[in-house]
Amino acid sequence: REELKQLTGELGLDDAVVFAGAVDNIAEFVDNIAVLAVPSHGEPFGRCVVEGLAAARPVVSWNVGGPSEIINHDRTGILIEPYDIHAFAQAIVRLLKNRKEALDMGVAGRTDAVSRFHRQRTVEEIQRIYEEVLR
């Protein structure tokens, strides 16, 4: 973290990069970003990915685990092969430069997240699974 902060300063990006750490109110945080970058290597579900999509923000993440099941590549966000740091950075820059593409992805992501991860739908899906198991 300290190395990244130092590099950020050396590149003159102090005003553009936030090292947020743990965030209690993700909605407030996501409201202030243009693109959500999720570089986690072991994200089993990706709650922050769903929250980013629900906030109509395109998400850039590795093509592994939960994010690979949640993000629709090039429709709701961009999935990058693990550890390809240059491609990850290029995807973020692509969305920052192409505002229309980012907005379109954000709208598609919100629609997708609301339909797939709505509280009521989740309850119904869990109930359906219990009913199947108990038969």
Coordinates of C-alpha atoms in Angstrom, one line a residue:
R1 CA 0.0 0.0 0.0
E2 CA 2.8 2.4 0.9
E3 CA 4.6 1.7 -2.3
L4 CA 1.5 2.4 -4.3
K5 CA 0.9 5.6 -2.5
Q6 CA 4.5 6.7 -3.2
L7 CA 4.1 5.7 -6.9
T8 CA 0.8 7.6 -7.1
G9 CA 2.6 10.7 -5.7
E10 CA 5.5 10.3 -8.1
L11 CA 3.1 10.1 -11.1
G12 CA 1.2 13.2 -9.9
L13 CA -2.0 11.3 -9.3
D14 CA -2.6 12.1 -5.7
D15 CA -5.8 13.9 -6.6
A16 CA -7.1 11.2 -8.8
V17 CA -6.5 8.0 -6.7
V18 CA -8.1 7.1 -3.5
F19 CA -6.8 4.4 -1.2
A20 CA -10.1 3.9 0.6
G21 CA -9.4 0.7 2.6
A22 CA -12.4 -0.7 4.3
V23 CA -15.5 1.2 3.5
D24 CA -18.6 1.1 5.7
N25 CA -21.0 2.9 3.4
I26 CA -20.3 1.6 -0.1
A27 CA -23.2 3.4 -1.7
E28 CA -21.8 6.8 -0.8
F29 CA -18.3 5.7 -2.0
V30 CA -19.6 4.3 -5.3
D31 CA -21.6 7.5 -6.0
N32 CA -18.2 9.3 -6.3
I33 CA -16.5 7.1 -8.8
A34 CA -16.7 6.7 -12.6
V35 CA -15.4 3.1 -12.8
L36 CA -15.2 0.5 -10.1
A37 CA -11.9 -1.5 -10.2
V38 CA -11.9 -4.8 -8.3
P39 CA -8.5 -6.3 -8.5
S40 CA -9.1 -9.0 -5.9
H41 CA -7.6 -12.3 -6.8
G42 CA -9.8 -14.4 -4.5
E43 CA -13.3 -12.9 -4.7
P44 CA -15.7 -15.9 -4.0
F45 CA -18.9 -13.8 -4.6
G46 CA -18.1 -10.2 -5.2
R47 CA -20.7 -8.2 -3.2
C48 CA -18.8 -5.0 -4.0
V49 CA -19.2 -5.9 -7.7
V50 CA -22.9 -6.2 -7.4
E51 CA -23.1 -3.0 -5.4
G52 CA -21.1 -1.2 -8.1
L53 CA -23.3 -2.5 -10.9
A54 CA -26.4 -1.6 -8.9
A55 CA -25.1 1.9 -8.6
A56 CA -24.8 2.0 -12.4
R57 CA -21.0 1.9 -12.5
P58 CA -19.1 -0.2 -14.9
V59 CA -16.8 -2.7 -13.2
V60 CA -13.3 -3.8 -14.2
S61 CA -12.2 -7.1 -12.5
W62 CA -10.2 -10.2 -13.0
N63 CA -12.0 -13.0 -14.9
V64 CA -12.1 -15.3 -11.8
G65 CA -14.5 -16.4 -9.1
G66 CA -17.6 -14.3 -8.3
P67 CA -16.8 -11.4 -10.7
S68 CA -16.6 -13.8 -13.7
E69 CA -20.1 -15.0 -12.9
I70 CA -21.6 -11.5 -12.1
I71 CA -20.1 -9.3 -14.8
N72 CA -21.2 -9.7 -18.4
H73 CA -18.0 -8.9 -20.3
D74 CA -18.2 -5.7 -22.4
R75 CA -21.8 -5.3 -21.5
T76 CA -21.8 -4.5 -17.7
G77 CA -18.1 -4.3 -17.2
I78 CA -14.8 -5.7 -18.4
L79 CA -13.2 -8.9 -17.3
I80 CA -9.4 -9.2 -17.6
E81 CA -7.4 -12.4 -17.4
P82 CA -5.8 -12.7 -14.0
Y83 CA -2.5 -10.8 -13.3
D84 CA -2.5 -8.9 -16.7
I85 CA -1.9 -5.6 -15.0
H86 CA -1.5 -3.7 -18.2
A87 CA -4.8 -4.9 -19.7
F88 CA -6.5 -4.1 -16.4
A89 CA -5.1 -0.5 -16.5
Q90 CA -6.0 -0.2 -20.2
A91 CA -9.6 -1.3 -19.5
I92 CA -10.0 1.4 -16.8
V93 CA -8.5 4.1 -19.1
R94 CA -10.8 2.9 -21.9
L95 CA -13.9 3.5 -19.8
L96 CA -12.6 6.8 -18.5
K97 CA -11.9 8.1 -22.0
N98 CA -15.2 6.7 -23.5
R99 CA -17.9 8.2 -21.3
K100 CA -20.7 6.9 -23.4
E101 CA -19.5 3.3 -23.3
A102 CA -19.0 3.6 -19.5
L103 CA -22.6 5.1 -19.1
D104 CA -24.1 2.3 -21.3
M105 CA -22.3 -0.3 -19.3
G106 CA -23.5 1.3 -16.1
V107 CA -27.1 1.3 -17.2
A108 CA -26.9 -2.3 -18.3
G109 CA -25.1 -3.3 -15.1
R110 CA -27.8 -1.7 -12.9
T111 CA -30.6 -3.4 -14.9
D112 CA -28.8 -6.7 -14.6
A113 CA -28.0 -6.3 -10.9
V114 CA -31.5 -5.3 -9.9
S115 CA -33.0 -8.2 -11.8
R116 CA -30.6 -10.9 -10.6
F117 CA -29.8 -9.7 -7.1
H118 CA -33.0 -8.1 -5.8
R119 CA -33.7 -9.0 -2.2
Q120 CA -37.1 -10.6 -3.1
R121 CA -35.7 -12.6 -5.9
T122 CA -32.9 -13.9 -3.6
V123 CA -35.4 -15.0 -1.0
E124 CA -37.4 -16.8 -3.6
E125 CA -34.4 -18.5 -5.0
I126 CA -33.3 -19.7 -1.6
Q127 CA -36.8 -20.9 -0.8
R128 CA -36.9 -22.8 -4.1
I129 CA -33.6 -24.5 -3.3
Y130 CA -34.9 -25.6 0.1
E131 CA -38.1 -26.9 -1.4
E132 CA -36.1 -28.9 -3.9
V133 CA -33.8 -30.4 -1.3
L134 CA -36.7 -31.3 1.0
R135 CA -38.6 -33.2 -1.7

